[in-house]
Structures are given as C-alpha cells and as structure tokens.
Coordinates of C-alpha atoms in Angstrom, one line a residue:
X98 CA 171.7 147.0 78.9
X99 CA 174.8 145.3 79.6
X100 CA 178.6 145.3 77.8
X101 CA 177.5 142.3 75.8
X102 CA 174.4 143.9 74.3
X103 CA 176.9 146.6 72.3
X104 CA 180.0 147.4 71.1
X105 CA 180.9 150.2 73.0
X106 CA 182.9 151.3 76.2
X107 CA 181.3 152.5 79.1
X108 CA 182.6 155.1 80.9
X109 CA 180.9 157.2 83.5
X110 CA 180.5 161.1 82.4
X111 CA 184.0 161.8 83.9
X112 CA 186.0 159.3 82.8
X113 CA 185.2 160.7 79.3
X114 CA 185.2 164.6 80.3
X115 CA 181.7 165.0 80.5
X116 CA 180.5 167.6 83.0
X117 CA 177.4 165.0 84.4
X118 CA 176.0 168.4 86.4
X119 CA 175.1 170.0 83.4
X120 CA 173.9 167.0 81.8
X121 CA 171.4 167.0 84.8
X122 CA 170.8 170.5 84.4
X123 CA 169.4 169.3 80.8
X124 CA 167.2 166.8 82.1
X125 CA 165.8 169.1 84.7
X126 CA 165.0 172.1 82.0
X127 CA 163.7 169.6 79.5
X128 CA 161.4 168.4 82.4
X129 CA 160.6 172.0 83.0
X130 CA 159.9 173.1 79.6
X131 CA 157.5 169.9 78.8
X132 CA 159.8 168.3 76.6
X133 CA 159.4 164.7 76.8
X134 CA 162.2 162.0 76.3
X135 CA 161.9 158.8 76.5
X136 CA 165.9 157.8 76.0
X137 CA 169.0 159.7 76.1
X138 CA 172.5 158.4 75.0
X139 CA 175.4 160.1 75.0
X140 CA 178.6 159.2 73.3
X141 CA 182.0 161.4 73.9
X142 CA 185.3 160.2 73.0
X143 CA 184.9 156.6 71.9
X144 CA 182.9 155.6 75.4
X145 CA 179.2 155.7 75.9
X146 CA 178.9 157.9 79.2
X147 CA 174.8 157.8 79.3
X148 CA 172.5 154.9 78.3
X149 CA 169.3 156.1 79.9
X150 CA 165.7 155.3 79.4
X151 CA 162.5 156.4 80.5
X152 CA 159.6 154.3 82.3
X153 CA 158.2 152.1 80.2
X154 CA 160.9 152.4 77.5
X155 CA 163.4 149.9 77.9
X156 CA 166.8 149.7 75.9
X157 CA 165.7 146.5 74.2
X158 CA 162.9 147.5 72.3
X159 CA 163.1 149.0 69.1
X160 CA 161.5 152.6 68.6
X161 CA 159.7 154.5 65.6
X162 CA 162.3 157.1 64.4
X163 CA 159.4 158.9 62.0
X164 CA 161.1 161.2 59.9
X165 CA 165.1 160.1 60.5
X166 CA 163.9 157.1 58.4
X167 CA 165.2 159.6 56.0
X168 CA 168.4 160.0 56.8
X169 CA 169.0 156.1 56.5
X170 CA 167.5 156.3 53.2
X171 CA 170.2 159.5 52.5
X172 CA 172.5 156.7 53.4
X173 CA 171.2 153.9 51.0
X174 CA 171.7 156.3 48.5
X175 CA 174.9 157.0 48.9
X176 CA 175.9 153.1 48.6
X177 CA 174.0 153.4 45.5
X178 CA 175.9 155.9 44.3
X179 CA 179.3 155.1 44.9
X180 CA 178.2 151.3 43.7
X181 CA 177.4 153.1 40.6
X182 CA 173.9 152.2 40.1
X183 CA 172.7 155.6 39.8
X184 CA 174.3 158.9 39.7
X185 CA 173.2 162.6 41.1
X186 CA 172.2 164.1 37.9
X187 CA 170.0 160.9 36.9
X188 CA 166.3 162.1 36.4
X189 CA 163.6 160.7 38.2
X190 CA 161.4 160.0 35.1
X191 CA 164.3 157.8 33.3
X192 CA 163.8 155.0 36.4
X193 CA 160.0 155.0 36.2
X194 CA 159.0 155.6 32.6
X195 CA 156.2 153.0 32.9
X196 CA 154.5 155.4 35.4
X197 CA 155.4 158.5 33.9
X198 CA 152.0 160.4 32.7
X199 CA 151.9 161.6 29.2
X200 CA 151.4 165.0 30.2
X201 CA 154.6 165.0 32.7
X202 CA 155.8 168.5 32.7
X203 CA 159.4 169.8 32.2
X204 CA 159.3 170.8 36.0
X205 CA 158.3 167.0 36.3
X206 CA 160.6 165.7 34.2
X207 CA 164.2 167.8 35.4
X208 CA 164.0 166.4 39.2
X209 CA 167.2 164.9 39.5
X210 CA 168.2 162.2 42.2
X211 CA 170.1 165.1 43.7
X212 CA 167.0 167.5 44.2
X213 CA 165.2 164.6 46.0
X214 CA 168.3 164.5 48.4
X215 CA 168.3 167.9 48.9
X216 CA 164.3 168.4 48.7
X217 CA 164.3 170.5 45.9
X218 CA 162.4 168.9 43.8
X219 CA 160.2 172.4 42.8
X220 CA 156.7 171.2 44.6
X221 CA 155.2 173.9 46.0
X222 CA 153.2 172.0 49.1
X223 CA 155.3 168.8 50.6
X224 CA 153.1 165.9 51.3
X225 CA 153.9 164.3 54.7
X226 CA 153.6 160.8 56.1
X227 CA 150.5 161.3 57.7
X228 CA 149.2 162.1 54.2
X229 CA 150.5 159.3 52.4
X230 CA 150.4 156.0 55.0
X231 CA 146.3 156.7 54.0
X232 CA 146.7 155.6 50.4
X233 CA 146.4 152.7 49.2
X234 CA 147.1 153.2 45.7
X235 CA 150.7 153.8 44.5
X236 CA 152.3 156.2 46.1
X237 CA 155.1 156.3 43.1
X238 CA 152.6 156.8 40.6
X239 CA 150.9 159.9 43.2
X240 CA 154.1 161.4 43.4
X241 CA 154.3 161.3 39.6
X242 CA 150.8 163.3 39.3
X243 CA 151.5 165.5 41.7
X244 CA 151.9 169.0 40.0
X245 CA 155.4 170.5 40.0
X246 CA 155.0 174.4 40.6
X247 CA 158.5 175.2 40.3
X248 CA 161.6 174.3 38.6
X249 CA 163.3 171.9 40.5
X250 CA 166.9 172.4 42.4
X251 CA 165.9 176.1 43.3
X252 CA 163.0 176.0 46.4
X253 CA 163.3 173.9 49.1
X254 CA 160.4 172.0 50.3
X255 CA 160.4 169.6 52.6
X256 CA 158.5 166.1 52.1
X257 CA 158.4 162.9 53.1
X258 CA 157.0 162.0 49.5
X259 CA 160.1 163.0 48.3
X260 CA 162.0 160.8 50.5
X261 CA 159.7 157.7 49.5
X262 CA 160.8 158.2 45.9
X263 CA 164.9 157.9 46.8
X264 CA 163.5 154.6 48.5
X265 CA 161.7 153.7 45.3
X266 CA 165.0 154.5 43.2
X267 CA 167.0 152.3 45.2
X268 CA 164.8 149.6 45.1
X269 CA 164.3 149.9 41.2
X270 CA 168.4 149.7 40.5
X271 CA 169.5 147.2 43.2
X272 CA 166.2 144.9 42.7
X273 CA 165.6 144.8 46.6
X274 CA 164.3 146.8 49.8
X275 CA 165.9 149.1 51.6
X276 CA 165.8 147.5 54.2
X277 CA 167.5 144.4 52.6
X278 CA 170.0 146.4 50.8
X279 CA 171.2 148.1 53.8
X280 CA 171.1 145.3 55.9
X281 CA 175.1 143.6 54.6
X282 CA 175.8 147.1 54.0
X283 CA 174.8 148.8 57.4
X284 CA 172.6 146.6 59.6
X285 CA 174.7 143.8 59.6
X286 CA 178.0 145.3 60.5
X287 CA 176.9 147.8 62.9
X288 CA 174.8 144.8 64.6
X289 CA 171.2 146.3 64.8
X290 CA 168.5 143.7 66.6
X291 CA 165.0 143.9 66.4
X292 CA 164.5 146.7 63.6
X293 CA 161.9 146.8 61.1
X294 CA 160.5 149.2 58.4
X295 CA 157.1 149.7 57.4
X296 CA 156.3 149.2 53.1
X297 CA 154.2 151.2 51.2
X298 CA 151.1 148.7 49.0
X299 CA 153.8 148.5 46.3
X300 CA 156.3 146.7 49.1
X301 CA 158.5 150.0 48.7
X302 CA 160.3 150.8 52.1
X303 CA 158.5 154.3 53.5
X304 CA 160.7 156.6 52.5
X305 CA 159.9 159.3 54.8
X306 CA 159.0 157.0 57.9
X307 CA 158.5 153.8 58.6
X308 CA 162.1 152.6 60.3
X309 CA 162.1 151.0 63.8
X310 CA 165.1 150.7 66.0
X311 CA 166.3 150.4 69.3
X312 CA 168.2 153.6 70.6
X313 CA 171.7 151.9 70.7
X314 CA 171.1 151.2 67.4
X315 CA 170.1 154.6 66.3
X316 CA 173.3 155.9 68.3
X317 CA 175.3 153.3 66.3
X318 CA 174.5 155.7 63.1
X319 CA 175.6 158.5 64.4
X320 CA 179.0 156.9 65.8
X321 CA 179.3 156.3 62.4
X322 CA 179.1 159.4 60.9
X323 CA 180.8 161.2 63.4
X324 CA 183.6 158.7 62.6
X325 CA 183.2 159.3 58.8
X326 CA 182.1 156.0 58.2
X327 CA 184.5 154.0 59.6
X328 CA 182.8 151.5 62.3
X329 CA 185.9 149.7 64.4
X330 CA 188.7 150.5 62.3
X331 CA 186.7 148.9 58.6
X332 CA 185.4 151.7 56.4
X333 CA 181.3 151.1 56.1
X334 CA 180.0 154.2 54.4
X335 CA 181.9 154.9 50.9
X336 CA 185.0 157.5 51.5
X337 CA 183.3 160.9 51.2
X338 CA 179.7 160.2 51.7
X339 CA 179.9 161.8 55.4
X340 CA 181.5 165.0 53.9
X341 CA 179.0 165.6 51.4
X342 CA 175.5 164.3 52.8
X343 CA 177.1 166.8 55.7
X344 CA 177.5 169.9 53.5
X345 CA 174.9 173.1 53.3
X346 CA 173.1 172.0 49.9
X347 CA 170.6 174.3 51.0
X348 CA 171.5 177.2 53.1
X349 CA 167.8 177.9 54.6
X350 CA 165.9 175.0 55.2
X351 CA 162.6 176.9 56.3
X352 CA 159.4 177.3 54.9
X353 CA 159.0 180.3 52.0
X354 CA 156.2 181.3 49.8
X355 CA 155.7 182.2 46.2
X356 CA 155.9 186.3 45.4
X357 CA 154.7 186.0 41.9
X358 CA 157.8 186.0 40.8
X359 CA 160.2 183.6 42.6
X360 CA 160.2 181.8 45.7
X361 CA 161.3 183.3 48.8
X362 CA 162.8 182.1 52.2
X363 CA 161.1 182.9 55.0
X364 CA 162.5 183.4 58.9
X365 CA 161.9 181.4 61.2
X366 CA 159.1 182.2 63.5
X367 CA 161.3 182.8 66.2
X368 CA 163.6 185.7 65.2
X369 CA 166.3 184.1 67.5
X370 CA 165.9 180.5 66.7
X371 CA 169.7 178.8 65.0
X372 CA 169.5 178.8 61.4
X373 CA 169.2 175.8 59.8
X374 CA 170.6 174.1 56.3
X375 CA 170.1 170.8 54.8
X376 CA 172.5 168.3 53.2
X377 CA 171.3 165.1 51.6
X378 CA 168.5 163.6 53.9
X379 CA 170.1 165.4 57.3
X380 CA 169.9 168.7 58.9
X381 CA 172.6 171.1 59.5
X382 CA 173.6 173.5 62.2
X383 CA 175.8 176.3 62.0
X384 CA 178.4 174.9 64.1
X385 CA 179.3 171.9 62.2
X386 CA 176.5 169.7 63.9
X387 CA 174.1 167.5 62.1
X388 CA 171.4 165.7 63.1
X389 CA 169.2 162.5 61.4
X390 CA 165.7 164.0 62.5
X391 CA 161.8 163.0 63.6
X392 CA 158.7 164.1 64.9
X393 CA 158.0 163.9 68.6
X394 CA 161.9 163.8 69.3
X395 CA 163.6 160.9 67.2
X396 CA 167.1 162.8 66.9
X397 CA 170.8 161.7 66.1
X398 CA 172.7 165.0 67.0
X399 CA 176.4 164.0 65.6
X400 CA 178.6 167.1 67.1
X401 CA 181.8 166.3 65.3
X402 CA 183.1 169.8 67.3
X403 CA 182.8 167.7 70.6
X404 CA 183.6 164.2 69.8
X405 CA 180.2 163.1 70.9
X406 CA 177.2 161.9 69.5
X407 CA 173.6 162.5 71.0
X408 CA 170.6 160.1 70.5
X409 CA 167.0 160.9 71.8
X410 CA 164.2 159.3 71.4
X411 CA 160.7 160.9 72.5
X412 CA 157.0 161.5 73.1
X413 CA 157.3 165.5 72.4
X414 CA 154.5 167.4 72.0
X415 CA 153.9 168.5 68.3
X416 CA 155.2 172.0 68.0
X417 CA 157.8 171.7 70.4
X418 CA 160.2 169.5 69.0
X419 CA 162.5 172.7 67.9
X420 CA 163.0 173.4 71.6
X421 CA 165.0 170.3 72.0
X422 CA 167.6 171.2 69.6
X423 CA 167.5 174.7 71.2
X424 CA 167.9 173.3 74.4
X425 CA 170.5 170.6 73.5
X426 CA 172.3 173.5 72.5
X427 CA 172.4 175.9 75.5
X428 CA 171.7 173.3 78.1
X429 CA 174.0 170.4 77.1
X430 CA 177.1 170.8 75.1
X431 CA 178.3 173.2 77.8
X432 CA 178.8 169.6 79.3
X433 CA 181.8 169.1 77.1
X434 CA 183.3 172.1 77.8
X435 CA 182.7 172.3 81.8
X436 CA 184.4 170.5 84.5
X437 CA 184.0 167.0 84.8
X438 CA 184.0 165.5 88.5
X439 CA 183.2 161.7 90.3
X440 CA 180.7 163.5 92.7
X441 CA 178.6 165.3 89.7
X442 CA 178.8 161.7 87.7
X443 CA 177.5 160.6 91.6
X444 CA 174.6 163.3 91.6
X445 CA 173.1 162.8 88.0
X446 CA 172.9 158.8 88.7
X447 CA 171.0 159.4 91.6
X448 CA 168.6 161.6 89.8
X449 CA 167.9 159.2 87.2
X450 CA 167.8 156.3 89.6
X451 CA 163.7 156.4 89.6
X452 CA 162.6 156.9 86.3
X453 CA 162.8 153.3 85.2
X454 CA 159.8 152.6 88.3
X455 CA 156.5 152.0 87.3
X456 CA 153.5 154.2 88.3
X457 CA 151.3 152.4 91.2
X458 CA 148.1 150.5 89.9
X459 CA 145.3 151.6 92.5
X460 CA 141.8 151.6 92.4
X461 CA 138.7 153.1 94.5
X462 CA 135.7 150.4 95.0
X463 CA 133.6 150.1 92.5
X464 CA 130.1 150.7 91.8
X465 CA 129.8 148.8 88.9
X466 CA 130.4 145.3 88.0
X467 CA 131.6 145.7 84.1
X468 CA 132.6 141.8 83.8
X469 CA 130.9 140.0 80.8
X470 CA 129.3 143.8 79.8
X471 CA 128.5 144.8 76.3
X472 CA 127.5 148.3 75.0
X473 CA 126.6 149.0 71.6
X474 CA 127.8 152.1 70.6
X475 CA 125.5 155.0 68.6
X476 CA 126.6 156.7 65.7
X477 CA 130.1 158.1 66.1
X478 CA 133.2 159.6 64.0
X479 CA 135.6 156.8 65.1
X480 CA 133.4 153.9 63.7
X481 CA 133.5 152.3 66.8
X482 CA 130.4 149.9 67.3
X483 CA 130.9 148.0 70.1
X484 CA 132.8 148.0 73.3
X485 CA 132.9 144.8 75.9
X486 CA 134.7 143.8 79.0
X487 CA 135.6 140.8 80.4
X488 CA 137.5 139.5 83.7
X489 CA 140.4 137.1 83.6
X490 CA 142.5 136.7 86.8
X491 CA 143.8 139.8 87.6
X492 CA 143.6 141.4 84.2
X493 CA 140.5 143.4 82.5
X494 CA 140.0 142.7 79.1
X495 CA 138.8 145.4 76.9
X496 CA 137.4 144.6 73.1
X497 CA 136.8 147.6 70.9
X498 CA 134.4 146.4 68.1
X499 CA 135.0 148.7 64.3
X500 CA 135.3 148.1 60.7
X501 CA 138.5 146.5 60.8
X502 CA 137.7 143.8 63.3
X503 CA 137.5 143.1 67.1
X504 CA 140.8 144.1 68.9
X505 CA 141.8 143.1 72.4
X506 CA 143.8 145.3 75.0
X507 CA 144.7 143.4 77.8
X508 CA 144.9 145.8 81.0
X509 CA 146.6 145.0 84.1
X510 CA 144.0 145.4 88.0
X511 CA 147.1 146.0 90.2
X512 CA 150.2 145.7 87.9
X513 CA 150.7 146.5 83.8
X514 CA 150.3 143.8 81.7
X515 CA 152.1 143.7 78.0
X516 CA 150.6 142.4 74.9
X517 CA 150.3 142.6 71.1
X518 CA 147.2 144.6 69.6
X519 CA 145.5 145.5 66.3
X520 CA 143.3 148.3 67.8
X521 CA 142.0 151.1 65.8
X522 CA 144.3 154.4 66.9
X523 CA 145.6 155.9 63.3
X524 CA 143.3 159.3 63.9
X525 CA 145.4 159.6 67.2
X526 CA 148.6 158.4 65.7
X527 CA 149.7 161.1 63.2
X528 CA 148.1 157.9 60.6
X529 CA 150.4 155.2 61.8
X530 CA 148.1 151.8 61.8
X531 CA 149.7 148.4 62.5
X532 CA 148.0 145.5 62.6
X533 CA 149.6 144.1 65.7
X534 CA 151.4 146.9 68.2
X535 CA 153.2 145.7 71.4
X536 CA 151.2 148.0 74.1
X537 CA 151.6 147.7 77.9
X538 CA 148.4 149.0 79.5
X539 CA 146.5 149.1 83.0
X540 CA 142.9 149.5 84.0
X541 CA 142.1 151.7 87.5
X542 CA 139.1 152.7 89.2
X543 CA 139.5 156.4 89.4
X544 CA 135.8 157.0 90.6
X545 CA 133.2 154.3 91.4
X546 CA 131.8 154.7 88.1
X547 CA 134.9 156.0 86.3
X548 CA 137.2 153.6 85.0
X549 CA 140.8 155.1 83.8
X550 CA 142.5 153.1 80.9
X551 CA 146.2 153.6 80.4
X552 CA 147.2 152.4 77.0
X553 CA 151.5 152.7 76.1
X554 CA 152.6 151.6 73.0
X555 CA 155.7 151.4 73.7
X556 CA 157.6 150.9 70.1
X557 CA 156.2 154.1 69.4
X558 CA 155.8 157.4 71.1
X559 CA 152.2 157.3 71.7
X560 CA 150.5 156.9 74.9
X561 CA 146.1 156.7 74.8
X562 CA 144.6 157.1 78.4
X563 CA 140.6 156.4 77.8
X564 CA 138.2 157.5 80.4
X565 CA 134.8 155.2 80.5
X566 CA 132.1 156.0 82.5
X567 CA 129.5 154.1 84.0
X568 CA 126.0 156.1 83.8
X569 CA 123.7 154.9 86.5
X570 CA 121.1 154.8 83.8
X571 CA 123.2 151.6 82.0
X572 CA 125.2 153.8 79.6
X573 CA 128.7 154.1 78.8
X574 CA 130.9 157.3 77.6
X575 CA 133.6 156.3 76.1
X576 CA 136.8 159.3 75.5
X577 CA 140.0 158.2 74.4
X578 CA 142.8 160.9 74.0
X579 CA 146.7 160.5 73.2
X580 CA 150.1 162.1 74.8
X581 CA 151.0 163.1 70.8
X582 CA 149.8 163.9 67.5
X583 CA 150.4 166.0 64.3
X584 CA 146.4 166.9 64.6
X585 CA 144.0 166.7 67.8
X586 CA 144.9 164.5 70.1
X587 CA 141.4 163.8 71.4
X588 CA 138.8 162.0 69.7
X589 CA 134.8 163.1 70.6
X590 CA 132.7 161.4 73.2
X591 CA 131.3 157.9 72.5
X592 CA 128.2 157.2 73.5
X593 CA 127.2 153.3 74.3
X594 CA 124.2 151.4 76.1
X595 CA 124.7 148.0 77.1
X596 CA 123.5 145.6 74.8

C-alpha cells in the first residue's frame, strides 16, 4: 500500500519511538504460541510505523471483522443518540410494538437501549452469530420470544443478538441501514473502500457480525477514537461519545451463573488473566486500553496511554484468541517504552521481508488421470452428491454438486489461481454462507493417488485444505477440513464412485 492509498504518515518504528526489536519479539512469540495474524498495523504518534500483511492477505482486500461489527454498531448508536432519535432509557418494546408478543414479560419489557449497549439485557444464555446467520425467519421477532430470566441492567451476558437489535433500533428511527447511515457519518469521511455488511432476511444490518473492511480501514476507527473523534482536525463522532462508550459500564465482563438467588460473576479461567470491563459495544482493560473485538483475531486495540493504535486481523484458532491480548500486552507495548534505534527498524523489516511469498505449487506424477471424472457420492452429513473434475490449461477445476447448486473452485497446477465461489462451507465457517466468496486455491499431487486441495478465502479468515484420494478400485474419499472454527473443524469422510 502506498501514501496515496491513506491518509496517514509513514514513519519507520524509530522515527515515531517505536522500539521495532520488540515489535519482532511479538511476532516471533505469536509465531511460537500458534497465534495466527494475518495483518498487523501499528499507529504511534500521528504516523503509521507498521502496515504489514500476511501471505495471501493483501492490504487491499477487505476482511470479516466478526464480532467488532459491534463496536461500529456502538458507534451508530451514538450518532443516534446525540441526533436525538432515541435516547438511553428508551425501551426496546416502544420501537417494535408490532412484534411485541402479548405475553412479553416485565423482564422483556424494561430492556432499555442502554442495557443492549452494555449487554445487560437480563438473558440468561447469549445467542451468538453462528446461531442466528441459520434463521431465516425474523431474527427481531426471535429476539422478542426469547425468555428474559433476569431483570435487565444487572447480569451481563454477552450476545451478538443483542447487538442485532441496536442495529434494528437504528434502522427503525433513521429509516435506513447501518451501513447507509454510517456511511456520511463515518465511512465517507474516514474514506473506507471496498467494505460491505452482511443483512439479516428482514435487510437489518447483522448486528453482531457481518461488517467487512480492509485493515487500514479498521485502523482508521481506532485513530479515531484514540483521537476522541476528531479525524484531521473536524470533529466526526459527537463530543463525548469516546468518553462514555470508553467507560467501565460493567466492571466484570465474564461469564457467571445463577445461585438461586442472584447472578454471580465468575473468574476467569485463568486466575492470572487481566480483568476485563465493557462499555457500550467495546471492551475495556484496566489500563485505560480499549479494544473493538472478533473471533479468530479481528482487534482494534486503541492504547490512549501510548499514543498508538493496534489493528490485527487473523486466522486464530478458537480458544486462543485471549492470548493475543495477553501477549499484545507483555510482548508489545514494552515497544513504546524501550529504545528505539535505525538498526532494530533494519532487523524487523528483514524479518518480515518473506511473508508476503507464496508457498511453491509442486506435484509428484500421477497415477491417475481425474480430467472429465465424475463420482457420485453415497449418503453423507454434508449433502454433498456429486463431485467432478475437469482440465483447463493449467488450472483443475473442481465442482462440488449439493442442495444449493453446483459450485466451481478453480485451482491453480503450478501457481494459485483467484476466483469467486458459491461453495457449500457454513459447517466449517462458524455459519458464515455467501453466495459468491473471493477464494484463491491450488491443486497438488501430494501422492500418486492423493490429490491435496488448498482452498483460502481470503476476505475471511478461513482456510479448507481437502484431501481426495484416488482408490485403485475407482473410488474417491473425499475429507475437507478448515484452519478455524467455533465447532470442529473437520467434516467426516465422503465416500464417492465414479459415475
């Protein structure tokens, strides 16, 4: 990414007191510890000192941000509030009351727009993404049945349900998207390219997920908070928004459980981990840091202690995506306290000089001659019911058969080849389903009767390598497994002969 492709200055880590050795000592223990980026930006002192992607993630493409949708949403919100369209102690039933059942309870009825920022709503189970991207019915009118255990502005709980119906409220008082009201408000001045954000069957903005962006883009959000609201000298976000999305609502944000009597906080599983607190659609640390958060390592750290804002995105294993914070912590803001120096800015560039190259395409021989082959596939979990192949020039086309259609993934011999595809891989994609994903993929002969497939999406995190192999009887076993996912991220054998 060049000057011209953003707004901001680029220093080297020196220039803007960034010690780059310990920057690299970061990269080198997130390495170790399995923690998978696939960008890293670092802002200090008005200059961007690190604009770094991993191989195949590129700074021009845009990049699911899962659960920091949410924060964005925090920030329609606040527009909406200080426009006056609703206010904090609104109730959720009054902009609804066509959905409203007639047996709504008084838990039901006292969530406030507040308690939905702060996730304190009173539900005793949160109902993720995963969970709702599957319905097709509305997911405004689900949120409405759900029961309310609690009363509301006490527990927290969190749930990207909740965050859909903040979406929903906007939508209902300014008559558009959220995406389209932000987009004068936020979008536009800030200069994002290439974003998008998925709707749920009502056209309601996801709430809890859904928002694409490219990295700069997502760094631009944080420059902006850090700055409290004020993007090149013109005040964006309205005067005290920053100060009060930032402030500890709720003091523990962890899970707790119900005694009987009232709900409890529980610790953290890891006596030592940093707690945590929770404003209005962000998370808090106890150092004045707060961060716009998502799964697999979509994070906007905004350290207003350090001048600096930190933006990853990533393809973290589920259940690890604490450690990055924790790491972040110890491992990297000792950069803006150490000692900056031209030879250290010298040895971290030459450590990330490779990790833009491509892997090497290479095959064995053969033993098997899969062009123009079909195989019908027996009764399996994934639906799958056929599976064909087909030669053109140098690329291997592979054509999954189900019951939403026949989907193409074009596979580079020697090199990666990039298209668009509608394949089937929600069960592998904590639920996300598009019908048309940009994915970059390659086909190698790994044994003679062994052929590798190496599938990237690379908008999102997810990356399916398939194994098929060749029986010498005429069969085909067919096992497709993922980098990520909130479940398994392998799906069962599939069994095929050729038809």
């Amino acid at each position: 990414m060049n000057s011209a492709d953003h707004p901001f200055t680029v220093a080297t880590p020196s220039e803007a007191g960034v010690d780059a050795d310990a920057v690299r000592r970061f990269v080198r223990r997130l390495a170790a510890d399995d923690v998978s980026l696939d960008s890293l930006l670092i802002h200090r002192g008005g200059k961007l000192v690190l604009d770094q992607y991993w191989w195949p993630y590129a700074a021009e493409r845009p990049h699911m941000t899962h659960s920091a949708t949410k924060s964005f949403v925090g920030t329609a919100v606040g527009f909406a509030l200080a426009g006056k369209l609703v206010r904090l102690d609104d109730t959720l039933v009054s902009f609804f009351p066509e959905k409203v059942p007639a047996d709504a309870s008084d838990n039901l009825r006292a969530i406030t727009v507040e308690d939905l920022l702060t996730m304190r709503t009173g539900h005793r189970v949160g109902l993720s993404g995963k969970t709702w991207r599957l319905l097709k019915t509305s997911w405004v009118e689900e949120f409405l049945r759900a029961e309310v255990e609690f009363p509301p502005g006490k527990t927290f709980t969190y749930s990207s349900a909740t965050s859909h119906m903040l979406s929903a409220i906007v939508q209902r008082v300014s008559g558009e998207t959220v995406f389209d009201y932000l987009t004068p408000r936020l979008f536009e001045p800030l200069g994002f390219s290439g974003h998008s954000w998925d709707t749920d069957p009502e056209g309601i903005c996801s709430g809890g997920n859904g928002l694409s962006v490219r990295s700069i883009d997502f760094l631009k959000w944080g420059v902006l908070h850090l700055n409290d609201g004020v993007w090149e000298g013109k005040r964006i976000l309205p005067e005290g928004w920053v100060r009060a999305a930032a402030a500890w609502h709720v003091e523990n944000a962890h899970a707790g459980m119900w005694n009987g009597t009232e709900f409890v906080p529980q610790a953290a599983e890891d006596a030592e981990e940093r707690p945590e607190g929770y404003g209005y659609q962000v998370w808090l640390d106890t150092d004045g840091a707060f961060r716009a958060s998502g799964m697999f390592g979509q994070d906007v750290f905004v350290l207003p202690a350090h001048d600096a804002v930190v933006v990853t995105t990533g393809s973290i294993r589920h259940g690890r995506h604490r450690l990055l914070s924790a790491l972040l912590h110890d491992e990297l803001l000792p950069a803006f306290t150490g000692t900056p120096s031209s030879a250290a800015d010298e040895r971290l560039a030459a450590e990330l000089a490779t990790t833009h190259d491509a892997p090497v395409v290479a095959s064995v021989t053969p033993a098997v001659d899969v062009d123009g082959k079909r195989f019908r596939c027996a009764t399996n979990e994934d639906g799958l019911d056929a599976i064909s192949f087909r030669r053109e020039g140098d690329e291997l086309v592979v054509t999954l058969e189900d019951d939403r259609g026949a989907h193409d993934v074009r596979c580079g011999l020697s090199t990666w080849v990039e298209s668009q595809t509608g394949v089937t891989g929600w069960r592998l994609h904590h639920s996300y389903q598009s019908e048309s994903m940009r994915v970059l993929a390659a086909a190698r002969w790994t044994t003679p009767r062994e052929l590798t497939l190496d599938w990237y999406f690379v908008e999102s995190p997810f990356h399916d390598t398939v194994t098929a192999e060749f029986t010498a009887d005429g069969g085909l076993r067919w096992h497709r497994r993922a980098n990520v996912n909130s479940g398994p991220t392998e799906r069962p054998v599939v069994t095929a002969r050729a038809s």
